[in-house]
Tab-separated table of N, CA and C and ligand atoms in Angstrom:
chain	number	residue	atom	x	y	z
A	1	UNK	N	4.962	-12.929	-0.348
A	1	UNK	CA	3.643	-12.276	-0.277
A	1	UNK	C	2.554	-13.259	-0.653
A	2	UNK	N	2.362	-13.958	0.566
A	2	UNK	CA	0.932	-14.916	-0.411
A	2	UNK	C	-0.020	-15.666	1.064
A	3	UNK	N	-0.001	-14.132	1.961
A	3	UNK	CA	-1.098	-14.849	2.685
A	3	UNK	C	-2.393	-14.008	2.223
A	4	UNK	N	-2.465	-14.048	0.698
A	4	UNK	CA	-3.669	-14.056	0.585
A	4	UNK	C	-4.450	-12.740	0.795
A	5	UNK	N	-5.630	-12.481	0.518
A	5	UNK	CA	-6.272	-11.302	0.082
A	5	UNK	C	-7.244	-11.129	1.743
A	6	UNK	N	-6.768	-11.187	2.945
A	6	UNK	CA	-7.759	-10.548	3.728
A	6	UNK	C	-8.477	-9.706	4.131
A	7	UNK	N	-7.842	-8.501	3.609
A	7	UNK	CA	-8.520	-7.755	3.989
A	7	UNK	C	-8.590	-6.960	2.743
A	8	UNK	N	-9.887	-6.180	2.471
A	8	UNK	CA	-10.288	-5.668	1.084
A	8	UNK	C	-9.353	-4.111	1.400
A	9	UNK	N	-9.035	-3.784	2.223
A	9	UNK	CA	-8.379	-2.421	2.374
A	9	UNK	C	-6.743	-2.506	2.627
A	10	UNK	N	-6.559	-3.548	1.940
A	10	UNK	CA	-4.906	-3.571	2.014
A	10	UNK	C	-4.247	-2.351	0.651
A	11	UNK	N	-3.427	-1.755	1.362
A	11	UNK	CA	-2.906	-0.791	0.262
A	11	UNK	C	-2.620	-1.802	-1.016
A	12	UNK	N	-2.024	-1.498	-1.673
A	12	UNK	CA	-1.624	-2.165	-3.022
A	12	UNK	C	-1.199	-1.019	-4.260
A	13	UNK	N	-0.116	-1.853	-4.731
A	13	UNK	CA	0.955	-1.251	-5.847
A	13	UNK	C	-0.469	-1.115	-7.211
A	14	UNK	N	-0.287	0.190	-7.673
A	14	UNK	CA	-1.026	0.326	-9.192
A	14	UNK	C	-0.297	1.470	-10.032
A	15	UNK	N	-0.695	1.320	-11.366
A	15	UNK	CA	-0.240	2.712	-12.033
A	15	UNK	C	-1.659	3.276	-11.874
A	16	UNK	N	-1.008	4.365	-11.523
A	16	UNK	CA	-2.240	5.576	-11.468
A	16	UNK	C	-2.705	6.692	-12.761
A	17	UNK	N	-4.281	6.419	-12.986
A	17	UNK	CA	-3.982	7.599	-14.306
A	17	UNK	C	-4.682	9.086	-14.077
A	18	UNK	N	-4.223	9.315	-12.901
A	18	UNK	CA	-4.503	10.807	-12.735
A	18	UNK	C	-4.298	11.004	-11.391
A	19	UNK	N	-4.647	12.146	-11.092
A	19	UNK	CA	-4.326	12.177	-9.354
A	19	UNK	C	-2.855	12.639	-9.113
A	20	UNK	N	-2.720	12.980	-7.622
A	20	UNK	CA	-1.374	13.483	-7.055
A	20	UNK	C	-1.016	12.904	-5.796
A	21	UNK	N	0.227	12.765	-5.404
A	21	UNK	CA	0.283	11.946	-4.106
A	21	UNK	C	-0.238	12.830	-2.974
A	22	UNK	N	-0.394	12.426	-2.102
A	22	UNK	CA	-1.408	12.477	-0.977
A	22	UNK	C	-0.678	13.520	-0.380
A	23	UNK	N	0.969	13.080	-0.126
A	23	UNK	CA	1.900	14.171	0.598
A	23	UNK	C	2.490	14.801	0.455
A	24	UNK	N	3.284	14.592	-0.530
A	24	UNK	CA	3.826	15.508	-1.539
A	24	UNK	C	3.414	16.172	-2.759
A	25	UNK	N	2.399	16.100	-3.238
A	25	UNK	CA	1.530	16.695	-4.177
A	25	UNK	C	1.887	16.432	-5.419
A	26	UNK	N	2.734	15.091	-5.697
A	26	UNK	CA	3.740	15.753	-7.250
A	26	UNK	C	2.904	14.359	-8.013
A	27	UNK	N	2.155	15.163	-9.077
A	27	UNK	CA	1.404	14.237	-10.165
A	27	UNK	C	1.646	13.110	-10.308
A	28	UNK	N	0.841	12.222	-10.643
A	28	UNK	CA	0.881	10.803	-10.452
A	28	UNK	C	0.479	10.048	-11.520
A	29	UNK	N	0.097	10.817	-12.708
A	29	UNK	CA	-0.891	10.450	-13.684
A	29	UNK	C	0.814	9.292	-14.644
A	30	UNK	N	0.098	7.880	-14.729
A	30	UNK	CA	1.396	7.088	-15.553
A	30	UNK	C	1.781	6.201	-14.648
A	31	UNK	N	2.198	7.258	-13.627
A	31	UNK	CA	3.124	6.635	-12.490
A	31	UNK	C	2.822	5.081	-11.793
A	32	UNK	N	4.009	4.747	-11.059
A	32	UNK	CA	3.245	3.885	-9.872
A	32	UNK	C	3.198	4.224	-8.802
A	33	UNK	N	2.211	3.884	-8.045
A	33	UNK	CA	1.398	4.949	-7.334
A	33	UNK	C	0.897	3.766	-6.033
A	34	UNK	N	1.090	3.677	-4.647
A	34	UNK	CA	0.479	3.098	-3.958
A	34	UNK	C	-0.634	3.419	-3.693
A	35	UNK	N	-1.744	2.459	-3.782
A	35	UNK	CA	-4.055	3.244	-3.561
A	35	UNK	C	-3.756	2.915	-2.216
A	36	UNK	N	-4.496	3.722	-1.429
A	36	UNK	CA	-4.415	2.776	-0.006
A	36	UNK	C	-6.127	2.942	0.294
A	37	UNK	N	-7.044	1.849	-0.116
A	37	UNK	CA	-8.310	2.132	0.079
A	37	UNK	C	-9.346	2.257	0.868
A	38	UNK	N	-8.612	2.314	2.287
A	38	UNK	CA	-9.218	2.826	3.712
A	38	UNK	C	-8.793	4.353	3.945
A	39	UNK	N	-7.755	5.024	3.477
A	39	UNK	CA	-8.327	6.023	3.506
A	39	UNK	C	-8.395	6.865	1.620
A	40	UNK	N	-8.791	6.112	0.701
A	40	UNK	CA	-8.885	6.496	-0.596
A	40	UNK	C	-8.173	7.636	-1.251
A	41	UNK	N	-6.825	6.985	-0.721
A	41	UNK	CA	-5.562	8.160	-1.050
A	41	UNK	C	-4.250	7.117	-2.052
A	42	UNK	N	-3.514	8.011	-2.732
A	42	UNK	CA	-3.235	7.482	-3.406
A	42	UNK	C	-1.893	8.362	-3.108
A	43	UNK	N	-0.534	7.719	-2.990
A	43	UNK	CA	1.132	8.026	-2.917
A	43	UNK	C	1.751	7.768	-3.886
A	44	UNK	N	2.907	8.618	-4.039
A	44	UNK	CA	4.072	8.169	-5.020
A	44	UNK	C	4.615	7.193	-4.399
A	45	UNK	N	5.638	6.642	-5.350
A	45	UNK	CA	6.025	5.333	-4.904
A	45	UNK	C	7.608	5.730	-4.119
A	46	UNK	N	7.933	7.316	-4.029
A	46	UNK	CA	8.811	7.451	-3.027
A	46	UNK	C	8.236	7.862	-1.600
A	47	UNK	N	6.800	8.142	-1.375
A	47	UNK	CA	6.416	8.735	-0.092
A	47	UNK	C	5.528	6.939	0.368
A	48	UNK	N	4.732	6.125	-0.750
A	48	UNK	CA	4.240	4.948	-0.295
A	48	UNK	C	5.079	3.717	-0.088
A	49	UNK	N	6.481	3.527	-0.394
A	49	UNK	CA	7.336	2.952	0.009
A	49	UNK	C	7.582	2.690	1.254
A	50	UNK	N	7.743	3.132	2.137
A	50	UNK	CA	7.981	3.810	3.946
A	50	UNK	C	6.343	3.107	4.188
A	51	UNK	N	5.415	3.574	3.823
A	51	UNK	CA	3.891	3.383	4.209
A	51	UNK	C	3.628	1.399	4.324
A	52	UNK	N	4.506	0.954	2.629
A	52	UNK	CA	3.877	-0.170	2.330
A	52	UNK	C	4.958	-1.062	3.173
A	53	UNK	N	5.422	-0.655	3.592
A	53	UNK	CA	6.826	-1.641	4.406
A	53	UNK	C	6.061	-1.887	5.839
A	54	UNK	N	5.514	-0.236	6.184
A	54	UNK	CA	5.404	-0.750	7.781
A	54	UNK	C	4.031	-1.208	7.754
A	55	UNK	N	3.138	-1.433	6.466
A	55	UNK	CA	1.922	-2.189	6.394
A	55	UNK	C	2.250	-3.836	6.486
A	56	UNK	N	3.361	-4.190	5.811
A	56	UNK	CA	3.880	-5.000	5.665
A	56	UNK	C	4.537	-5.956	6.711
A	57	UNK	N	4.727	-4.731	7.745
A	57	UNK	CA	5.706	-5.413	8.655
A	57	UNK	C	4.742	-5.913	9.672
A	58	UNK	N	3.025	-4.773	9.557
A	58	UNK	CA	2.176	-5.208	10.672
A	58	UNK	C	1.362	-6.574	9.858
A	59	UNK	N	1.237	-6.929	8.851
A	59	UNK	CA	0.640	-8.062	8.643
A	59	UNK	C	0.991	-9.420	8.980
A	60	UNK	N	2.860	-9.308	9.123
A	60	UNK	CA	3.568	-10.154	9.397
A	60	UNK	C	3.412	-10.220	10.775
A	61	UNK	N	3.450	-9.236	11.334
A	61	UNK	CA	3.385	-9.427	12.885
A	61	UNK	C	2.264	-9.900	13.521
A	62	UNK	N	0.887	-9.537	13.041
A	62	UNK	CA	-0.320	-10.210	13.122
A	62	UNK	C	-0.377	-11.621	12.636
A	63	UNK	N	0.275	-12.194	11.510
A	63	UNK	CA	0.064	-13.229	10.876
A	63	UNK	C	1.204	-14.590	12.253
A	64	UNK	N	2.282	-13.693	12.563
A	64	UNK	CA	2.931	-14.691	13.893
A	64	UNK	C	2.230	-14.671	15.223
A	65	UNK	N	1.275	-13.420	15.656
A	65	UNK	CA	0.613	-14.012	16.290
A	65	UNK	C	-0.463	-14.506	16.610
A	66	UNK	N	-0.888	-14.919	15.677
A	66	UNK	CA	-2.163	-15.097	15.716
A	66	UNK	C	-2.178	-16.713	15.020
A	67	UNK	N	-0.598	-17.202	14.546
A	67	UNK	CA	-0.538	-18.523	14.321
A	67	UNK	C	-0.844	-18.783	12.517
A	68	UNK	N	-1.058	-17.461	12.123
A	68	UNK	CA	-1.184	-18.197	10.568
A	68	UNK	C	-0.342	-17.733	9.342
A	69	UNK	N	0.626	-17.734	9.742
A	69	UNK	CA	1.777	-17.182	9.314
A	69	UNK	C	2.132	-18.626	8.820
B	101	ZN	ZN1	4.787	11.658	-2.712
C-alpha cells in the first residue's frame, strides 16, 4: 500500500466513536470501522471488508493502466 494519498476520498481503516454501519446497522462506537468519505458513511469492518478489497482492486487496476503502478 504506498501509492500514496491521491485521492482525498479514498475509504480508509479508523476506530469509530459513535455511529452505526451503514448496512447492517450494528453500533460502531470503539470499533474499527471503514469512513468512506465520498459518500460520508461509515461500515463495520465485516460489511467494509468486501467494499475495501474491491476499492483496492480498482486502484490497482487504474494504477497498471495508466503506467504508475
Ligand atoms: Zn455492517
Amino acid at each position: 500500500m504506498s501509492y500514496g494519498r491521491r485521492y482525498s476520498g479514498d475509504p480508509r481503516w479508523t476506530t469509530a466513536r459513535f455511529g452505526e454501519c451503514a448496512k447492517c446497522k450494528k453500533p460502531l462506537a470503539g470499533k474499527r470501522a471503514l469512513f468512506i468519505p465520498n459518500g460520508k458513511t461509515c461500515l463495520c469492518e465485516e460489511c467494509g471488508r468486501p467494499e475495501m478489497a474491491t476499492f483496492e482492486a480498482a486502484a490497482f487496476d487504474e494504477a497498471v493502466m495508466t503506467g504508475t503502478w
